[in-house]
Each structure stands twice: as C-alpha cells, then as structure tokens.
XYZ file of C-alpha atoms in Angstrom:
707
model
C 167.616 205.218 30.568
C 168.789 203.127 33.472
C 172.159 201.517 32.915
C 171.105 198.128 34.309
C 168.117 197.538 31.999
C 168.833 195.266 29.015
C 166.925 196.135 25.852
C 166.914 194.722 22.330
C 169.274 196.690 20.093
C 166.442 197.664 17.729
C 164.350 199.100 20.553
C 167.258 200.970 22.105
C 168.410 202.542 18.806
C 164.821 203.598 18.008
C 164.761 205.628 21.224
C 167.853 207.649 20.229
C 168.529 210.590 17.980
C 171.824 212.005 16.686
C 171.672 214.858 19.217
C 171.955 212.393 22.114
C 175.027 210.618 20.710
C 177.586 209.269 21.347
C 176.355 206.378 23.491
C 178.410 203.476 24.818
C 176.619 200.110 24.825
C 177.648 196.773 26.260
C 176.557 193.495 24.659
C 174.948 191.275 27.296
C 173.128 188.560 25.289
C 171.775 187.775 21.883
C 170.797 185.222 19.287
C 173.463 184.933 16.591
C 173.290 183.574 13.075
C 176.198 181.228 12.301
C 177.915 181.856 15.610
C 178.770 185.384 16.579
C 179.924 186.705 13.218
C 177.826 188.878 10.905
C 178.876 189.457 7.295
C 177.431 192.881 6.481
C 178.278 194.789 3.310
C 181.551 192.969 2.910
C 182.808 193.670 6.459
C 182.919 191.179 9.280
C 181.043 192.245 12.398
C 181.568 190.163 15.529
C 179.676 190.826 18.776
C 180.497 188.845 21.890
C 179.144 189.137 25.403
C 180.872 192.007 27.205
C 181.918 193.912 24.056
C 181.707 197.684 24.219
C 180.174 199.539 21.265
C 180.341 203.304 20.915
C 177.469 204.522 18.727
C 178.500 207.749 16.990
C 175.743 208.157 14.395
C 172.474 206.592 13.242
C 170.840 206.853 9.834
C 167.268 205.837 9.042
C 167.270 203.285 6.223
C 163.825 201.682 6.042
C 160.749 200.659 8.038
C 160.020 197.114 9.167
C 156.332 196.136 8.922
C 155.175 193.152 11.024
C 151.810 191.442 10.722
C 151.366 190.165 14.281
C 148.499 187.811 13.475
C 150.265 186.048 10.585
C 153.784 186.519 11.974
C 154.837 188.002 8.641
C 157.516 190.694 8.154
C 158.530 192.896 5.252
C 160.351 196.216 4.803
C 159.352 199.442 3.102
C 161.698 202.266 2.010
C 161.468 205.408 4.063
C 160.285 207.370 0.991
C 157.286 205.078 0.492
C 154.375 207.197 -0.744
C 151.545 205.128 0.766
C 149.392 206.436 3.616
C 148.390 204.697 6.841
C 145.568 204.971 9.353
C 145.761 204.306 13.060
C 144.015 201.117 14.168
C 141.939 201.912 17.308
C 143.101 200.133 20.440
C 140.759 197.509 21.813
C 141.997 198.248 25.338
C 139.552 200.406 27.362
C 140.587 203.618 29.111
C 139.428 204.225 32.699
C 139.203 208.039 32.511
C 139.038 210.898 30.040
C 142.419 212.133 31.249
C 144.053 208.761 30.470
C 142.416 208.722 27.051
C 143.881 212.132 26.180
C 147.331 211.434 27.585
C 147.825 208.395 25.322
C 147.009 210.151 22.080
C 149.631 209.396 19.398
C 150.456 213.091 18.872
C 149.788 216.294 20.756
C 146.144 216.831 21.561
C 145.850 220.286 20.031
C 147.343 219.192 16.704
C 145.314 215.966 16.425
C 141.847 217.355 17.064
C 139.172 216.383 16.479
C 139.139 212.711 17.469
C 136.238 210.463 18.529
C 135.669 208.105 21.449
C 132.694 206.273 22.971
C 131.590 205.204 26.465
C 130.660 201.600 27.336
C 128.257 202.801 30.033
C 125.572 205.477 30.362
C 126.804 209.026 31.034
C 124.823 211.872 32.649
C 125.859 215.517 32.417
C 123.346 217.709 34.269
C 120.081 217.338 32.427
C 121.714 215.480 29.465
C 121.966 211.706 29.556
C 123.930 209.774 26.921
C 123.325 206.091 26.376
C 126.157 203.525 26.003
C 128.016 203.399 22.686
C 127.245 207.014 21.790
C 130.122 208.612 19.869
C 131.610 211.857 21.193
C 133.943 214.025 19.140
C 136.480 216.079 21.103
C 136.595 219.599 19.677
C 138.845 221.394 22.157
C 140.148 221.360 25.680
C 139.172 224.220 27.987
C 141.345 225.285 30.878
C 140.208 227.912 33.389
C 142.226 229.077 36.357
C 140.830 227.725 39.605
C 138.519 225.276 37.779
C 138.876 221.720 36.616
C 139.914 221.243 32.998
C 137.164 220.113 30.663
C 136.880 218.856 27.080
C 134.264 220.281 24.758
C 132.634 217.444 22.823
C 130.154 217.280 19.988
C 127.350 214.691 20.212
C 125.317 213.696 17.177
C 121.755 212.651 18.106
C 118.806 211.212 16.277
C 117.321 212.831 13.131
C 120.511 214.860 12.549
C 120.148 216.585 15.928
C 123.410 217.575 17.617
C 124.560 219.062 20.893
C 127.715 220.099 22.704
C 128.712 218.871 26.141
C 131.599 219.612 28.456
C 133.094 216.635 30.240
C 135.544 216.987 33.156
C 138.898 215.254 32.646
C 138.412 213.372 35.921
C 135.292 211.610 34.644
C 135.679 207.864 35.064
C 134.161 205.020 33.120
C 135.004 202.577 30.357
C 136.021 204.536 27.257
C 137.088 203.251 23.852
C 138.833 205.023 21.016
C 136.931 205.192 17.702
C 138.425 204.988 14.221
C 139.765 208.211 12.719
C 140.028 209.392 9.128
C 143.419 210.971 9.803
C 146.231 209.597 7.583
C 149.984 209.512 8.179
C 153.089 208.934 6.044
C 156.013 206.751 7.078
C 158.120 209.852 7.729
C 155.499 211.256 10.120
C 155.078 207.947 11.932
C 158.810 207.445 12.395
C 159.323 210.977 13.686
C 156.840 210.517 16.559
C 157.627 208.074 19.412
C 153.919 208.004 20.306
C 152.899 207.056 16.786
C 155.522 204.317 16.587
C 153.811 202.591 19.512
C 150.507 202.273 17.631
C 149.291 199.836 15.014
C 148.374 200.881 11.468
C 146.817 199.556 8.313
C 147.200 200.539 4.668
C 144.589 202.641 2.960
C 143.486 202.213 -0.656
C 144.977 198.744 -0.900
C 143.837 195.187 -0.292
C 147.300 193.661 -0.025
C 147.529 193.923 3.758
C 144.290 194.520 5.604
C 145.587 193.241 8.935
C 147.026 195.632 11.543
C 150.763 196.238 11.209
C 153.422 197.184 13.746
C 155.903 199.642 12.187
C 159.500 199.744 13.440
C 162.352 201.886 12.110
C 165.487 200.185 10.771
C 168.595 202.319 11.250
C 172.115 201.967 9.972
C 174.309 202.274 13.040
C 177.772 203.855 12.755
C 179.848 202.683 15.699
C 183.381 201.971 16.863
C 184.665 199.311 19.249
C 187.403 199.540 21.791
C 189.374 196.729 20.141
C 188.865 197.764 16.509
C 190.060 200.815 14.594
C 187.665 201.007 11.689
C 184.114 202.319 11.776
C 181.425 199.614 11.867
C 178.163 199.948 9.954
C 175.388 197.512 10.792
C 171.557 197.521 10.849
C 169.730 198.145 14.078
C 167.526 195.035 13.799
C 170.270 192.602 14.838
C 168.990 190.252 17.529
C 171.297 191.542 20.230
C 170.468 192.762 23.759
C 172.478 195.726 24.996
C 172.885 197.835 28.117
C 173.600 201.561 28.197
C 176.945 202.010 30.052
C 177.778 205.540 28.865
C 178.207 206.939 32.379
C 180.221 203.970 33.696
C 182.658 203.831 30.700
C 183.488 207.471 30.082
C 187.217 206.764 30.290
C 187.178 203.750 27.948
C 189.814 203.955 25.211
C 188.065 204.202 21.840
C 189.627 205.075 18.541
C 188.206 208.413 17.412
C 187.817 208.341 13.608
C 187.875 211.765 11.969
C 187.188 212.865 8.432
C 189.474 215.448 6.838
C 186.809 218.096 7.396
C 186.722 217.193 11.095
C 190.537 217.358 11.206
C 190.296 220.978 10.077
C 188.152 221.741 13.124
C 190.864 220.497 15.516
C 192.818 223.181 17.435
C 196.153 224.360 16.055
C 197.900 222.873 19.103
C 197.072 219.383 17.779
C 199.618 219.805 14.951
C 202.044 218.411 13.991
C 200.904 214.866 14.777
C 201.124 211.329 13.473
C 197.791 209.951 12.232
C 196.710 206.543 11.048
C 194.517 205.980 7.994
C 191.381 204.054 8.946
C 189.534 204.257 5.622
C 191.152 204.716 2.219
C 190.010 207.388 -0.224
C 186.787 206.389 -1.927
C 187.349 208.270 -5.182
C 190.841 207.692 -6.533
C 189.855 208.923 -10.000
C 190.096 212.629 -9.061
C 193.872 212.782 -8.648
C 196.837 211.424 -10.628
C 199.580 212.359 -8.176
C 202.414 210.189 -6.868
C 201.380 210.250 -3.188
C 197.793 209.093 -3.679
C 198.544 205.343 -4.239
C 200.409 205.289 -0.913
C 197.335 206.332 1.100
C 196.469 202.796 2.177
C 194.686 201.449 5.214
C 196.793 201.406 8.429
C 199.345 203.690 6.733
C 200.759 206.462 8.961
C 200.949 210.109 7.924
C 202.428 213.235 9.468
C 199.991 216.151 9.526
C 202.183 219.262 9.788
C 199.532 221.973 9.769
C 196.173 222.998 8.372
C 195.279 226.124 6.442
C 193.838 227.637 3.296
C 195.832 227.659 0.061
C 195.287 229.901 -2.963
C 195.293 227.673 -6.049
C 194.616 227.848 -9.762
C 193.323 225.184 -12.118
C 195.400 224.723 -15.290
C 194.612 222.741 -18.410
C 196.778 221.914 -21.385
C 195.400 222.681 -24.813
C 194.115 219.812 -26.933
C 196.833 218.328 -29.126
C 198.061 214.941 -30.195
C 198.738 214.021 -26.599
C 196.102 213.484 -23.927
C 194.826 216.702 -22.378
C 196.121 217.225 -18.829
C 194.797 219.166 -15.828
C 196.762 220.534 -12.861
C 195.907 222.008 -9.488
C 198.724 224.494 -8.814
C 199.450 226.567 -5.742
C 199.913 230.270 -6.403
C 203.239 229.958 -4.577
C 204.553 228.164 -7.666
C 208.084 229.478 -8.272
C 208.303 229.200 -12.064
C 208.060 232.086 -14.521
C 205.336 232.293 -17.148
C 204.735 234.306 -20.296
C 201.358 235.125 -21.784
C 200.279 233.361 -24.975
C 197.706 234.675 -27.455
C 194.317 233.060 -27.091
C 192.505 231.445 -29.995
C 188.794 231.898 -30.628
C 186.558 229.809 -32.881
C 183.432 231.974 -32.878
C 182.323 235.552 -32.428
C 180.513 234.568 -29.236
C 183.850 233.505 -27.720
C 185.205 236.911 -28.678
C 182.276 238.555 -26.926
C 182.760 236.470 -23.763
C 186.479 237.326 -23.708
C 185.878 241.023 -24.373
C 183.638 241.312 -21.301
C 186.661 240.357 -19.186
C 189.324 242.025 -21.355
C 188.300 245.544 -22.497
C 189.947 246.683 -25.726
C 190.601 243.130 -26.944
C 192.399 243.019 -30.302
C 192.427 239.985 -32.565
C 193.673 238.941 -35.969
C 191.702 236.836 -38.457
C 193.361 233.472 -39.200
C 190.919 232.084 -41.784
C 189.052 233.677 -44.662
C 185.303 234.190 -44.345
C 183.036 234.794 -47.335
C 180.341 237.432 -47.195
C 176.731 236.257 -46.822
C 174.552 239.351 -47.024
C 171.299 237.579 -46.079
C 172.766 236.415 -42.769
C 174.770 239.532 -42.041
C 178.137 237.778 -42.332
C 180.835 240.210 -43.505
C 183.836 239.246 -45.582
C 187.005 238.694 -43.541
C 190.469 237.962 -44.857
C 193.457 236.358 -43.228
C 195.481 239.005 -41.437
C 192.621 241.430 -40.815
C 193.019 243.047 -37.409
C 189.965 243.917 -35.329
C 189.451 245.743 -32.061
C 186.368 244.804 -30.066
C 184.317 247.883 -29.197
C 180.971 246.800 -27.756
C 177.995 244.515 -28.121
C 175.077 245.975 -30.058
C 172.288 244.870 -32.389
C 172.024 244.765 -36.166
C 169.091 244.505 -38.572
C 168.820 241.645 -41.068
C 166.388 241.441 -43.958
C 164.299 238.308 -43.418
C 162.951 237.018 -46.758
C 160.364 234.734 -45.146
C 158.694 237.655 -43.341
C 157.873 239.693 -46.530
C 160.492 242.363 -46.147
C 160.404 242.678 -42.385
C 163.719 243.083 -40.638
C 165.033 240.834 -37.910
C 167.143 242.187 -35.047
C 170.083 240.073 -33.853
C 172.919 240.636 -31.400
C 176.239 241.564 -32.934
C 179.742 242.600 -31.942
C 180.845 246.057 -33.043
C 184.507 246.012 -34.108
C 186.931 248.434 -35.686
C 189.216 247.493 -38.548
C 192.845 248.219 -37.707
C 195.309 248.908 -40.497
C 198.379 246.742 -40.715
C 201.516 248.883 -40.234
C 203.383 246.615 -42.680
C 201.065 247.739 -45.499
C 202.391 251.328 -45.429
C 204.654 251.961 -48.415
C 207.859 253.581 -47.235
C 208.809 254.687 -50.742
C 205.932 257.130 -51.167
C 207.409 259.892 -49.055
C 205.941 262.681 -51.126
C 202.339 261.870 -50.279
C 202.624 261.409 -46.515
C 199.654 263.636 -45.710
C 197.289 261.712 -47.970
C 198.474 258.388 -46.572
C 197.828 259.552 -43.050
C 194.266 260.511 -43.949
C 193.652 257.144 -45.591
C 195.211 255.383 -42.638
C 193.038 257.288 -40.196
C 189.967 256.453 -42.263
C 190.907 252.742 -42.334
C 191.389 252.670 -38.623
C 187.863 253.958 -38.077
C 186.219 251.434 -40.402
C 183.586 249.598 -38.414
C 182.315 246.082 -38.964
C 179.439 244.202 -37.327
C 179.918 240.521 -36.523
C 176.774 238.558 -35.515
C 177.305 236.612 -32.307
C 176.282 233.358 -34.001
C 178.981 233.749 -36.650
C 181.697 231.104 -36.821
C 185.219 232.340 -37.333
C 188.847 231.853 -36.435
C 190.716 234.565 -34.575
C 193.890 234.894 -32.527
C 194.603 237.477 -29.847
C 197.121 240.232 -30.590
C 199.615 240.658 -27.749
C 202.393 243.190 -27.405
C 203.464 241.974 -23.969
C 206.549 239.746 -23.733
C 207.085 240.045 -19.980
C 207.700 237.134 -17.591
C 205.250 236.827 -14.701
C 204.827 234.920 -11.494
C 201.637 232.887 -11.239
C 200.326 235.041 -8.398
C 200.938 238.255 -10.407
C 199.081 236.964 -13.465
C 195.965 236.303 -11.441
C 196.076 239.852 -10.047
C 196.708 241.762 -13.289
C 194.622 239.841 -15.827
C 191.217 238.266 -15.952
C 190.769 234.526 -16.404
C 190.866 232.363 -18.467
C 194.383 233.154 -19.619
C 196.784 231.269 -21.910
C 200.379 231.045 -20.684
C 203.606 229.146 -21.218
C 206.188 228.207 -18.586
C 209.538 229.699 -19.607
C 211.496 228.838 -16.442
C 210.885 225.925 -14.088
C 210.275 225.973 -10.348
C 213.672 225.118 -8.882
C 212.066 223.977 -5.636
C 210.454 220.976 -7.362
C 212.286 217.778 -8.181
C 210.258 217.458 -11.371
C 208.190 220.301 -12.774
C 205.417 218.778 -14.940
C 204.431 222.184 -16.339
C 207.694 222.644 -18.227
C 207.540 221.567 -21.847
C 203.844 222.204 -22.406
C 203.343 224.315 -25.527
C 200.475 226.225 -23.963
C 198.571 226.111 -20.672
C 195.271 227.740 -19.877
C 194.556 229.166 -16.421
C 190.889 228.188 -16.054
C 190.035 229.558 -12.604
C 191.396 230.468 -9.192
C 190.150 229.240 -5.831
C 190.826 229.129 -2.100
C 191.059 225.520 -0.946
C 191.202 224.302 2.694
C 194.229 222.022 2.799
C 196.274 219.889 5.178
C 200.031 219.832 4.746
C 201.121 216.207 5.093
C 204.090 213.907 4.530
C 205.065 210.282 5.034
C 207.086 209.370 8.165
C 209.960 207.881 6.159
C 210.363 211.191 4.295
C 209.039 213.993 6.509
C 210.655 216.799 4.480
C 208.741 215.973 1.282
C 205.336 217.541 1.860
C 202.185 217.688 -0.192
C 198.904 219.522 0.313
C 195.680 217.496 0.584
C 192.556 219.360 -0.644
C 190.109 218.285 2.040
C 186.984 219.011 -0.025
C 188.041 216.670 -2.821
C 189.373 213.662 -0.915
C 187.419 211.311 1.365
C 189.724 209.977 4.085
C 189.148 208.754 7.632
C 192.049 209.031 10.100
C 192.690 208.873 13.810
C 195.307 210.733 15.863
C 197.893 208.455 17.425
C 200.439 208.858 20.187
C 203.389 207.884 17.989
C 206.401 210.236 18.224
C 207.199 212.605 15.394
C 209.895 211.351 12.952
C 212.423 214.084 13.823
C 214.313 215.187 16.922
C 212.243 217.127 19.407
C 212.186 220.832 18.602
C 214.015 220.346 15.269
C 211.366 220.119 12.527
C 212.754 219.600 9.002
C 212.657 222.202 6.252
C 209.750 221.127 4.098
C 209.743 221.128 0.304
C 206.100 221.413 -0.649
C 204.792 219.837 -3.855
C 203.143 222.829 -5.521
C 201.737 221.019 -8.577
C 199.141 218.238 -8.343
C 197.890 216.579 -11.504
C 194.151 215.880 -11.494
C 191.890 213.970 -13.851
C 189.233 215.206 -16.245
C 186.642 214.011 -13.701
C 187.983 216.579 -11.223
C 187.866 219.274 -13.917
C 184.244 218.563 -14.823
C 183.186 218.319 -11.161
C 184.831 221.680 -10.524
C 183.014 223.244 -13.475
C 179.697 221.847 -12.250
C 180.186 223.228 -8.742
C 181.102 226.675 -10.016
C 178.543 226.671 -12.792
C 177.030 230.063 -13.484
C 173.784 230.177 -15.401
C 175.278 231.786 -18.486
C 173.091 232.085 -21.548
C 174.040 229.789 -24.445
C 175.389 231.263 -27.693
C 172.629 232.739 -29.891
C 171.259 230.786 -32.816
C 171.486 232.080 -36.383
C 168.281 233.544 -37.859
C 165.838 231.251 -39.622
C 166.450 230.898 -43.313
C 163.890 230.910 -46.102
C 163.433 227.219 -46.876
C 161.821 227.873 -50.268
C 164.800 229.858 -51.499
C 167.106 227.181 -50.165
C 165.224 224.476 -52.084
C 165.439 226.485 -55.298
C 169.109 227.050 -54.694
C 169.662 223.345 -54.077
C 167.775 222.410 -57.259
C 169.735 224.894 -59.345
C 173.000 223.689 -57.844
C 172.034 220.090 -58.610
C 171.167 220.948 -62.226
C 174.442 222.841 -62.575
C 176.335 219.867 -61.217
C 174.461 217.537 -63.573
C 175.166 219.716 -66.613
C 178.810 220.041 -65.613
C 179.084 216.280 -65.289
C 177.469 215.839 -68.748
C 179.819 218.321 -70.352
C 182.791 216.686 -68.713
C 181.670 213.292 -69.959
C 181.166 214.655 -73.440
C 184.578 216.250 -73.479
C 186.061 213.061 -72.212
C 184.293 211.114 -74.958
C 185.713 213.447 -77.580
C 189.242 213.355 -76.296
C 189.529 209.654 -75.487
C 188.653 207.439 -78.501
C 189.487 204.296 -76.517
C 185.999 204.577 -74.937
C 184.493 203.902 -78.322
C 186.821 200.999 -78.787
C 185.862 199.493 -75.430
C 182.194 199.659 -76.460
C 182.968 197.163 -79.233
C 184.293 194.471 -76.929
C 182.146 191.524 -75.902
C 182.735 192.121 -72.186
C 180.943 195.465 -72.178
C 177.328 194.938 -71.052
C 175.920 198.273 -72.226
C 176.911 198.976 -75.813
C 176.084 202.188 -77.626
C 173.712 201.899 -80.588
C 175.491 200.908 -83.801
C 175.757 203.487 -86.589
C 173.620 202.929 -89.695
C 175.210 200.599 -92.257
C 176.912 202.100 -95.308
C 175.115 202.183 -98.634
C 177.275 199.451 -100.046
C 176.015 196.832 -97.624
C 172.715 195.018 -98.000
C 170.460 193.645 -95.282
C 171.425 190.019 -95.918
C 173.210 188.247 -93.087
C 176.921 187.593 -93.580
C 177.927 184.080 -94.669
C 178.856 181.563 -92.045
C 182.494 181.090 -91.265
C 183.885 177.720 -92.402
C 184.433 175.074 -89.831
C 187.836 174.576 -88.378
C 189.953 172.099 -90.313
C 192.357 169.562 -88.983
C 196.061 169.719 -89.667
C 195.774 167.139 -92.475
C 192.959 168.960 -94.201
C 194.807 172.229 -93.797
C 197.779 170.756 -95.567
C 195.682 169.551 -98.513
C 193.389 172.512 -98.852
C 194.091 176.162 -99.399
C 193.134 178.707 -96.766
C 189.831 180.463 -97.409
C 190.074 184.214 -97.782
C 188.606 186.388 -95.013
C 185.034 187.323 -95.887
C 185.311 190.788 -94.336
C 188.572 191.830 -95.936
C 186.850 192.847 -99.138
C 184.629 195.223 -97.201
C 187.532 197.102 -95.619
C 188.003 199.544 -98.405
C 184.295 200.217 -98.830
C 183.780 200.824 -95.121
C 186.774 203.122 -95.095
C 185.475 205.115 -98.022
C 181.974 205.330 -96.569
C 183.297 206.592 -93.243
C 185.230 209.357 -94.968
C 182.169 210.257 -97.005
C 180.030 210.499 -93.864
C 182.471 212.805 -92.131
C 182.566 215.057 -95.165
C 178.795 215.425 -95.393
C 178.256 218.752 -93.679
C 174.526 218.932 -94.451
C 173.779 215.627 -92.791
C 171.492 215.594 -89.712
C 173.894 213.350 -87.811
C 176.788 214.851 -85.916
C 179.483 212.352 -86.830
C 183.084 213.141 -86.160
C 185.927 212.428 -88.482
C 188.029 209.400 -87.670
C 191.719 209.498 -88.019
C 193.894 206.694 -89.347
C 194.552 205.231 -85.900
C 190.825 204.922 -85.198
C 190.196 203.231 -88.564
C 193.016 200.814 -87.785
C 191.472 199.976 -84.404
C 188.050 199.404 -85.987
C 189.662 197.121 -88.556
C 191.399 195.116 -85.862
C 188.181 194.781 -83.918
C 186.300 193.567 -86.949
C 188.866 190.910 -87.647
C 188.513 189.574 -84.115
C 184.687 189.363 -84.074
C 183.461 185.788 -84.378
C 179.821 184.971 -85.064
C 178.367 181.729 -83.860
C-alpha cells in the first residue's frame, strides 16, 4: 500500500492480517464524537492529527451489515449461523475474461456459475439469442491455443448443448443469480467476497442487498503512551501507512510474561515497568502480589524452569491452605501415616505403593449379603492385589454377582503374643504363621477407616521425598528452612504433597530491596511489562546475594485449576451391588413393628412403675382421660347431691358447717378397692393399690367440685 494514500481506518484494517503486522499508521483526519476523545471499555482513547499508532494485533469481533438503500446499519456476531447469497451485479462485463477475473472466489472452486449475453452470439454453426443463460462448467487451457470456457446451454423442450467460448470474446455480459450460499466466516475470509453484496436466505427480515464489513478489535500502542490500546476498527478516522518512514520511532514494546521468557539470556538482569496489572489476583496469597501495580518497576534477574511441588494442609478447624513450594526448600520433613476412608482409596494408594500396610481404626460389622467382612479396631492388613469376588444376589434367583475386591492378608499383632507361655513356643509359631496367612476380601465399594502403618522415622529433604516415594504423600515439617525469614510450613500438623511439576519462572525483586527475590510462575500470572533503560539498583558488576522465597501460598482456586489441567480420566469408585427391595421392605416393616412393640412395653412398664401418671389423669387440665373403673357395689346409679351454696361470714357464724357428702364413702371405696385387688378370678387385670395411692385418690376426691 502506498504510504501517501489516506484510507478510512475500517478499510485499512480490513486489508490486513496478523501475519503482516506490526504496521505504523499516522492519523491525518477524521470525524470525532465529542471532540477527539473516545471512551472505550473504560479506557480513554484520544486520536489527534499527526499521532502515530503501531498496530500489533487485530481480532475479528463482529460483522457490520449496511442496507445501502435505507441507510440502515446493524451488527451480527461472527458465529452467526445464517447463510447468505451473492446478489448479482447490475454492472455489465465487456469480455468473458473480465467476467471470470472478478469472480468472488477462485474460478475452479466456484464452478459452475451462470451468466447471460445482452446481444446475439454466434459460435460456428450455433447461434444464441440475447438473454440466453450459459453455465460455465470448466476452463480449458491448451498450450499454443487460446484459453476457452466450456459452457452448457439449455434450449427449448429440454434440449441442451455444450459450447466453447474463447476468453477474448467481447460483448455485454451479465452475471446471473447463483444458488451458492456462504457463511459469515467464509465471506470475511475472502477479500473478493467482502467486496460483493449479499442478502439473507430463508428470512423476510431484510430482503434488500447488504454490504458486509468486518469489525475488528485493534490492539495498538502509541509513541506517547505506555499501555496497550484496544479500540474497534470502525472509528471514523482516516490513516496513512507510514511503516517504512517511521521504522526508528520510539514505541513502548509491551511483553507478556510468556514473551519475556522468549527473550535472550543477555537481556537479563534488567529493570522492567508494569504496564498492565495481573488480571487474576485470586490465584495467589503471597506478600509480593499486592505490590504489582501499574507503573511499578521490577528487577528481572533471570528466567528458567523450577521444580516445584503442590502442598495442601489437611482439613481441620482452621481454613485449609495450599502452597507452591520449590524443591530447593531447605527444611527437613518426616513422613506421616496416611488416612483412608474407603477401600477404593486403599486400592488407589496400593497401585502407587506396593506392599501397603494399614491398620483398622473403626469397627465394621459383617454383612454377608454385600460381602462386607467384619473388621475390628487394631486389625492390621497388607494389600496384596485387586481381584474379583462372587456375591449371592437374592433378586436374581440364586445367581451370583461378580464385583471387584481388594485381596488383603491379616497380619498378627506382635503385642498379642504371650511371653509367659514359653513351653509351647512351637505351637504358637504355627498359629502365628497361620494368622499371618489369613486372607480377607474387601469390596472396592466398602466404606471403612484405615491408617497407614509406617516404620520409617527418617528426616528427608523435599527433593529426596519426591524421588523415593510416590505421590500423594503425607509429611510434617520437623525443622524450618533457615534461609526464609518466615517459614509458613512450620507448625502444620500434617501436609500432603499432592503433585510435582516443572514450572517456567522468572526470578524477580523490587528495586528498593533487590536481594529479596521471588519466583513468578509465568503460566499462572497475567502481566504486561516493558523493558526500560533504567540502571540496575546495585553497583556495576556487584550483584547482591539473593535470598529466594521458596514458599508461595496459593488459593483453593489455583488448586482446583491445577487439578483440572492435570485431570486424568480415572474411573469413579464402583457402586455397591443392587439390593433386594422386597427383602428390605420386609426388614423395615419388622423393624418398625419391633420398635412399636418396644415402645408399648416401655410405656407399660413406665405406667406400672410411676403411679403419678394415674394421678395426673384425674386432674381437670388433662384433655384425654382414661376410662373410669366400674363403680363399687355399694354405690347406686343416682347422681350425688348438690353441694350447698357458699355462705357469708354472718351465716357461717350462725349455722353449723355441713359435713362432707363424700367422707362417708371413703371407707366403702377403700374396702371395695381391696376386695377388687384380691379377686384373682376376675376378668379385669387390676393392680393392688398401696396406702399412698389410696391417700392420693382420697385427696383428689376431696378437691373435685361439681357444678
């Protein structure tokens, strides 16, 4: 493109691709909204005449659709699923060669296509009238002869013929409509197609021809600004390509951390400036991360690859923590026994640790139908292999069901050997040998609680643990790393080494403290920097001795992202076999009836032992009273006499108190109750009442008032 031709920014960007970048543009004119300032995605973009813009990347965002006749515009996403057809040009072509050269795509890939002639055409003995449609089938090239196109002509009464027309044939030719359809992606990828007009198919929303234009997001830098600009390509700005004239212009070169790794080793150490802050601060919980602010300077000492491990603290009352630790960590660690909550976890651990030995920490009852053996606290097992076991499936009429199981050997506890029985040592040895060979099958779906048996009490370096043992591995820090000001791993009851990795890192520090270094994992931190010409913060040729921060605390988000990236398609734990629902229902019913009968017996026993329940049934506040016992023989069915009205103090003084009507019945009721309890042949199961119960009944009777 000529450097003196001014083009609209949209048209110029549409003619580029990322392979041709970078390009330096100069703003020469434009129509601005609200002056010369654009507010785009929260950043202020200002273009003035004469500004230099260095385009470093373009990204296709959407497609602008313009209805020329109605002067209407709208945008479609690039992944729009609708199809478009080319609208034939109304402009005539003067020759066959011109008609073929202006096809939207390559001729061979777009065949066949149809055109017509405005005038009569004669080819030897064949004459074609005006308006006759000709379909181009192929182009024929012969050495020493003029190129020709082979066309199909459809005549009257379904008659057809083939003709060959030289490319140099002149006339007035028009393109006919085609049934070929295109997607937005195909149209935008072809410069020839972008120059044509289209219309939707299978829709009546827009029947008018549309001009399709790509809308890019432009990533650029300016010579007077340090940050990367992002703006759409459809800004109404005219630009000129001045790439050749401004090769030596001073532009800030923003680099991502991945691009920093590609720089030569001679570029380090250097002072860099942060242009864009980290986008995801939730991955790390380290002390240096909050200081990575915009325009902050850093010292990049060197680049490299660091061997690291991912640690996690076990779940406890405190919040679970995660650490990214370099294998150069100087502390000493001791192995801790691992805990397992299922047989499947035992199986997974045994595949990485042959000869794994565990101890049972919780009793397990035997369930013969499901193949669950009885385990007691303290039982020691050695994992042998994974095999299969047969279970009797009740629902399948005696058929057996095969499930995966873990073959283990029972180990005898050396503390169980009786030292006093010295006379029968040979017999004890035989029994011990027999116990050691006792085998047990544990289904993989079985839940249980086990702890690893360890006989190793040695102190290890972190790098040695990863070499000698398979991961995951439970450890405890027994001596801190003296090279760290504060070792966050000390004090944790137990840490689990989840995995090891090789991470590309950049060793960095802040200029005010160049000897305190930390390692930035470039794959986990998004940061844009630029190399500066600032001097290093130490005397020339005298770099400081760096103390590297070997432990970096990360968040649970980092841990889960790491697990997702390294996810292996492991099979889930097996399910337990299907149970017989009918037997379960019978069992549930029987258990319910047993519970009901037990509750009834308990209530009956309680009723016998606590006579106050009978007394409470006689109170007026109790809503549900038990049925009254039959009246004694000495009482008739006549209602009791009414109680006398309450007298005043004067009347009370003049009259004598009336005797209680129910006092005379006390002795008869008492005698009748004793007679009832003594009647053994009676059909009623009445219990004898002691003197205290009779006294309570008497008191209750004296307090009953009838209205």
